[in-house]
Coordinates of C-alpha atoms in Angstrom, one line a residue:
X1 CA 132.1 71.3 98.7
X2 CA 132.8 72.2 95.2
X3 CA 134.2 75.5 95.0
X4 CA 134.7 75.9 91.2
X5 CA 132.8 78.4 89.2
X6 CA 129.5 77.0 87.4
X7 CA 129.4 77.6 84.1
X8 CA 126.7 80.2 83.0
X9 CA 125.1 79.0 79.5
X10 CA 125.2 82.4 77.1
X11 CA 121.8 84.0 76.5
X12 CA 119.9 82.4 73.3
X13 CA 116.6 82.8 72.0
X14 CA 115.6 80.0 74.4
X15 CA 115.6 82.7 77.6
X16 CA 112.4 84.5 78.2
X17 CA 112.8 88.2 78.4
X18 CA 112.4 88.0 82.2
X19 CA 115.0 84.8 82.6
X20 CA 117.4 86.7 80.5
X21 CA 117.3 90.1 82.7
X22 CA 117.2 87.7 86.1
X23 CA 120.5 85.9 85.1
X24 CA 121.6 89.8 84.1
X25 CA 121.0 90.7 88.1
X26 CA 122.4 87.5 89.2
X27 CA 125.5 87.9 87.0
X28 CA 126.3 91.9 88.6
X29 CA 125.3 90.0 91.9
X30 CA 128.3 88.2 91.2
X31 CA 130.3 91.0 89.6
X32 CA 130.7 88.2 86.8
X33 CA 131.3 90.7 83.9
X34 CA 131.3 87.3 80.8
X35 CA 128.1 86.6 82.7
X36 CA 127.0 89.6 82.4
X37 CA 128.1 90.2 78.9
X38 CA 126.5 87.3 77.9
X39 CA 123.2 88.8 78.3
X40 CA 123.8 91.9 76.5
X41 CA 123.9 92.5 72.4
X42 CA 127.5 93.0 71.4
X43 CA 126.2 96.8 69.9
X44 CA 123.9 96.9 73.5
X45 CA 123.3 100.8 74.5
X46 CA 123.9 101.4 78.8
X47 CA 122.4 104.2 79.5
X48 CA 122.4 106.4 82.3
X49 CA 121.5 109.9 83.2
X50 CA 123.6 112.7 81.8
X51 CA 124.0 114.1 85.5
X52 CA 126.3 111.6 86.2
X53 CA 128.9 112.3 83.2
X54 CA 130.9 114.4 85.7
X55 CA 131.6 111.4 87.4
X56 CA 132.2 109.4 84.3
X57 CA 129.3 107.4 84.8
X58 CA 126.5 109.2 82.4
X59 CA 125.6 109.3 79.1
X60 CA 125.3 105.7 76.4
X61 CA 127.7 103.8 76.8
X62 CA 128.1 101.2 73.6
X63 CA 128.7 98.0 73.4
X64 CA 130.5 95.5 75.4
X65 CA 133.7 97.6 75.8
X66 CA 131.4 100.7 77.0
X67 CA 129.5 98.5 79.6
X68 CA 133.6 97.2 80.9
X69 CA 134.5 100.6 80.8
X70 CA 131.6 101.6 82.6
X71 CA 131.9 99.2 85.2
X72 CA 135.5 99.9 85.6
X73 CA 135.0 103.2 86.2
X74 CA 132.4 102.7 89.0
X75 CA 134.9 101.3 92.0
X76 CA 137.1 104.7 91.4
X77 CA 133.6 106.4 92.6
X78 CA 132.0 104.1 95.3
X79 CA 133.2 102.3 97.6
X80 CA 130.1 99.3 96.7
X81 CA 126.8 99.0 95.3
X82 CA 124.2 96.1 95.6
X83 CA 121.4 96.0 93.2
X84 CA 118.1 94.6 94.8
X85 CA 115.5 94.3 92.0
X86 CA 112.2 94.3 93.5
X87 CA 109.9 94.1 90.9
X88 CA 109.6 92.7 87.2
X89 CA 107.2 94.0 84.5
X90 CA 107.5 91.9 80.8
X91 CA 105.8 92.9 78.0
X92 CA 107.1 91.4 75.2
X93 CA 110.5 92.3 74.7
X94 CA 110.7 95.2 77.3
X95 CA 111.2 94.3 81.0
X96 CA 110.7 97.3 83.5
X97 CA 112.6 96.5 87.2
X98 CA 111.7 98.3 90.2
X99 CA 114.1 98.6 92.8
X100 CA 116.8 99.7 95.1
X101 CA 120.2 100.0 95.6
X102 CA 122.5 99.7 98.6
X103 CA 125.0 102.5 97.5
X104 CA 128.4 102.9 99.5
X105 CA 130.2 106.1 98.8
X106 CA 134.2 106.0 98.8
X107 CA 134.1 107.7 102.8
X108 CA 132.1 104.7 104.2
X109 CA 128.5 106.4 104.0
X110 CA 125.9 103.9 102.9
X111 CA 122.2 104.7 101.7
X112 CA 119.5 102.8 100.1
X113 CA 118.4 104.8 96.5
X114 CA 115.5 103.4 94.2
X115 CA 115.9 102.7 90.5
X116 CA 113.6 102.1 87.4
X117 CA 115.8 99.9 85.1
X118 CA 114.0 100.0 81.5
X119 CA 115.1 97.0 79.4
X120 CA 115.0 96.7 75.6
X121 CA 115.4 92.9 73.9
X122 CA 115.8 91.5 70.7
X123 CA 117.4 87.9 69.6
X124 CA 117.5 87.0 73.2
X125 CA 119.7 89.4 74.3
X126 CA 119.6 92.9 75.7
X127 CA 120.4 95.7 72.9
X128 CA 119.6 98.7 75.6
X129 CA 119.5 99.0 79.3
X130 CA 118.5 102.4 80.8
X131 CA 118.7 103.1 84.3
X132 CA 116.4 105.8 86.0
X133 CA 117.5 107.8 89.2
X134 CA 117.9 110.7 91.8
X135 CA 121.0 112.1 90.7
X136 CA 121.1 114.9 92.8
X137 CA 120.7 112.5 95.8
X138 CA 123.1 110.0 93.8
X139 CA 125.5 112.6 93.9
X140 CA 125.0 113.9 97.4
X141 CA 126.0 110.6 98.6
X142 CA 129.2 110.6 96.2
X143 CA 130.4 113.9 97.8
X144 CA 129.7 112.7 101.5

């Protein structure tokens, strides 16, 4: 069995919008940040809510050293999260995803919390990602 990584082809104008925000899913499946990068503008705005700033996670984050900051800051907060994208709306360059998350706080509680992730495009990459939550429950789950 060939256990070497395969290769993931950078986004190009060739991806649909909805192929390039699959491989985006599949690439944080995989906690394969270049993967993930790949997908994104190099200027891309990550956006989420402000009630999360206390915890270093809210607010726009730019570019690809604000989306590796943000995702280095997550582990120091949670003890996991697994994105499960349910549902994918396309319309032209916007994709709308519809889904939960498996979210394990850093004492071992575990809860299932939805998200609306709201996806700009342009070139065949992403230039802005905003995710849409409870963050009152978000944060109940971080303090438990």
């Amino acid at each position: 069995m060939n256990t070497q990584p395969v290769p993931v082809a950078p986004a190009g104008p060739a991806d649909t919008p909805l192929a390039l925000i699959r491989r985006a899913y599949r690439a944080f499946h995989d906690r394969d940040v270049p993967a993930l990068l790949a997908t994104l503008d190099p200027q891309v705005e990550w956006v989420h809510p402000d009630g999360m700033s206390h915890y270093g996670l809210g607010g726009t984050k730019h570019g690809h050293d604000g989306v590796r900051e943000f995702l280095s800051r997550v582990p120091a907060v949670l003890g996991g999260m697994r994105l499960e994208p349910q549902e994918f709306v396309a319309d032209g360059d916007r994709v709308v995803v519809f889904g939960v998350r498996q979210v394990t706080s850093v004492r071992g509680t575990t809860r299932t919390l939805p998200f609306i992730h709201s996806w700009t495009l342009r070139d065949g990459v992403a230039v802005r990602m905003e995710d849409v939550f409870d963050t009152v429950v978000f944060q109940q789950l971080i303090e438990s």
